[in-house]
Structures are given as structure tokens and as C-alpha cells.
Amino acid sequence: MLTSMVKEHHKEQVKRKQEQEVRRKEAIEASNELTQSLVDTLNVGVAQAYLNQKRLDAEAKQLHMGATNFAKQTHQWLQLIDNFSSALKELGDVENWARSIEGDMHVINQSLELAYKASRATQSASLAGSAVEASTSSTANGNAP
């Protein structure tokens, strides 16, 4: 009897060990499936984040290039405006210079006109004086006209 009880107990222990081993394998398999499912879910999120980051990097690079081009174009516009402003300044300077020259030419013209008139008056007076002298000398010599 005792041996049969020991045998029966031993059989039950073996049976329980087998059931426990089956349950342990099922638990490990379920744990592996859960782990794989979690890793897959995490990988999908990581992959999406990686794609988003890659897209953001490309857009940031494009934005940087656009900003650089805009800065270059703005610099060119500023240079163009500065050159235009300088040209307008020079044009104003040329206009003032032309007015100054024009005023000087009027003064010179008036001076020359006055000098010419004075020289004509002097010549007329000289000719008139010569004619008076000639007529005076001819009357003094007895040659009357």
C-alpha cells in the first residue's frame, strides 16, 4: 500500500511536472508573442518618427537654401538701390554744376557784351576824334570841305 501510494504520488508529480512544463512553454510562447507585438508596434512608431525626421530635415535644408537665396537677392537689391541713389545724387550734382556753369557763362557773356560795347564806343570816339582832327587840320591848312 505504501509503495502504491508512493508510485501514485510519483505519477501525479510527473503528470504535474509535465502540465507545468506545458504551461511554462505556453507562457514563454505567449510572452514571446507579446514581446514581438510590442516591438512591432514600437518599430512602427519609430519608423514613422524616422520618416518624419527625414522629411523635416529635407524641408529645413530647403528652407535654409531659400533663406540664403533670399538674403543674396536682398543684398543685390540693396546694392542696386544704393547705385541708383548714387546715380541720382550725381545727376543732381551735374545739374547744379550745369546751372553754375550756365550762370558763369551769362556773366562772361554780359562782360563780353559790355567790353564789346565799350570798345565800339571807344572806336567810335576815336574815329570821331580823328575825323574832327582831320577836319580841324584841313581847315587850319585852308582846305575847307
C-alpha positions as CSV (number, residue, x, y, z in Angstrom):
1,M,0.0,0.0,0.0
2,L,2.6,2.5,0.9
3,T,4.5,1.6,-2.2
4,S,1.5,2.0,-4.3
5,M,0.8,5.4,-2.7
6,V,4.4,6.4,-3.4
7,K,4.1,5.2,-7.0
8,E,0.8,7.1,-7.4
9,H,2.2,10.2,-5.8
10,H,5.2,9.9,-8.1
11,K,3.0,9.6,-11.2
12,E,1.0,12.6,-10.1
13,Q,4.2,14.6,-9.6
14,V,5.4,13.6,-13.1
15,K,2.0,14.5,-14.5
16,R,2.0,17.9,-12.7
17,K,5.6,18.5,-13.9
18,Q,4.5,17.7,-17.5
19,E,1.5,20.0,-17.2
20,Q,3.7,22.7,-15.6
21,E,6.2,22.3,-18.4
22,V,3.4,22.6,-21.0
23,R,2.1,25.7,-19.2
24,R,5.6,27.1,-18.9
25,K,6.1,26.6,-22.7
26,E,2.7,28.3,-23.4
27,A,3.7,31.2,-21.1
28,I,7.0,31.6,-22.8
29,E,5.3,31.5,-26.2
30,A,2.7,34.0,-25.1
31,S,5.4,36.2,-23.7
32,N,7.4,36.0,-26.9
33,E,4.3,36.9,-29.0
34,L,3.5,39.8,-26.6
35,T,7.1,41.0,-26.9
36,Q,7.1,40.7,-30.6
37,S,3.8,42.5,-30.8
38,L,5.1,45.3,-28.6
39,V,8.4,45.6,-30.6
40,D,6.4,45.7,-33.9
41,T,4.2,48.4,-32.5
42,L,7.2,50.3,-31.2
43,N,9.0,49.8,-34.5
44,V,6.1,51.2,-36.5
45,G,6.2,54.4,-34.3
46,V,10.0,54.6,-34.6
47,A,9.9,54.1,-38.3
48,Q,7.2,56.8,-38.6
49,A,9.3,59.2,-36.4
50,Y,12.3,58.4,-38.6
51,L,10.4,59.2,-41.8
52,N,9.0,62.4,-40.2
53,Q,12.5,63.5,-39.1
54,K,13.9,62.7,-42.6
55,R,11.1,64.8,-44.1
56,L,11.7,67.6,-41.6
57,D,15.5,67.6,-42.4
58,A,14.8,67.9,-46.1
59,E,12.3,70.8,-45.6
60,A,14.8,72.5,-43.2
61,K,17.5,72.2,-45.8
62,Q,15.2,73.6,-48.5
63,L,14.1,76.4,-46.2
64,H,17.8,77.3,-45.4
65,M,18.6,77.3,-49.1
66,G,15.6,79.6,-49.8
67,A,16.6,81.9,-47.0
68,T,20.1,82.1,-48.3
69,N,18.9,82.8,-51.8
70,F,16.6,85.5,-50.4
71,A,19.4,87.1,-48.5
72,K,21.6,87.1,-51.6
73,Q,18.8,88.6,-53.7
74,T,18.0,91.2,-51.0
75,H,21.7,92.2,-50.9
76,Q,21.7,92.6,-54.7
77,W,18.6,94.7,-54.4
78,L,20.2,96.9,-51.8
79,Q,23.3,97.3,-53.9
80,L,21.1,98.2,-56.9
81,I,19.2,100.8,-54.8
82,D,22.5,102.2,-53.5
83,N,23.8,102.5,-57.0
84,F,20.6,104.1,-58.2
85,S,20.7,106.6,-55.2
86,S,24.4,107.4,-56.1
87,A,23.4,108.0,-59.7
88,L,20.6,110.3,-58.7
89,K,23.0,112.2,-56.4
90,E,25.5,112.5,-59.2
91,L,22.7,113.7,-61.5
92,G,21.8,116.3,-59.0
93,D,25.4,117.3,-58.7
94,V,25.7,117.5,-62.5
95,E,22.5,119.6,-62.7
96,N,23.9,122.0,-60.1
97,W,27.2,122.1,-61.9
98,A,25.4,122.8,-65.2
99,R,23.4,125.7,-63.5
100,S,26.6,127.1,-62.1
101,I,28.3,126.9,-65.5
102,E,25.3,128.5,-67.1
103,G,25.4,131.3,-64.6
104,D,29.1,131.8,-65.2
105,M,28.5,131.8,-69.0
106,H,25.8,134.5,-68.6
107,V,28.3,136.6,-66.5
108,I,31.0,136.1,-69.1
109,N,28.6,136.9,-71.9
110,Q,27.4,140.1,-70.2
111,S,31.1,141.1,-69.6
112,L,32.0,140.4,-73.2
113,E,29.0,142.4,-74.4
114,L,30.0,145.3,-72.1
115,A,33.6,145.1,-73.2
116,Y,32.5,145.0,-76.9
117,K,30.2,148.0,-76.4
118,A,32.9,149.9,-74.6
119,S,35.4,149.0,-77.3
120,R,32.9,150.1,-80.0
121,A,32.3,153.3,-78.1
122,T,36.0,153.9,-77.8
123,Q,36.5,153.2,-81.5
124,S,33.6,155.5,-82.4
125,A,35.0,158.2,-80.2
126,S,38.5,157.6,-81.8
127,L,37.1,157.7,-85.3
128,A,35.1,160.8,-84.4
129,G,38.1,162.4,-82.8
130,S,40.2,161.5,-85.9
131,A,37.6,163.0,-88.2
132,V,37.5,166.1,-86.0
133,E,41.2,166.4,-86.1
134,A,41.3,165.8,-89.8
135,S,38.7,168.4,-90.4
136,T,40.4,170.8,-88.0
137,S,43.7,170.3,-89.6
138,S,42.2,170.7,-93.1
139,T,40.5,173.9,-92.1
140,A,43.7,175.1,-90.5
141,N,45.5,174.5,-93.7
142,G,42.9,176.2,-95.7
143,N,41.2,173.2,-97.2
144,A,37.6,173.5,-96.4
145,P,35.3,170.8,-97.3
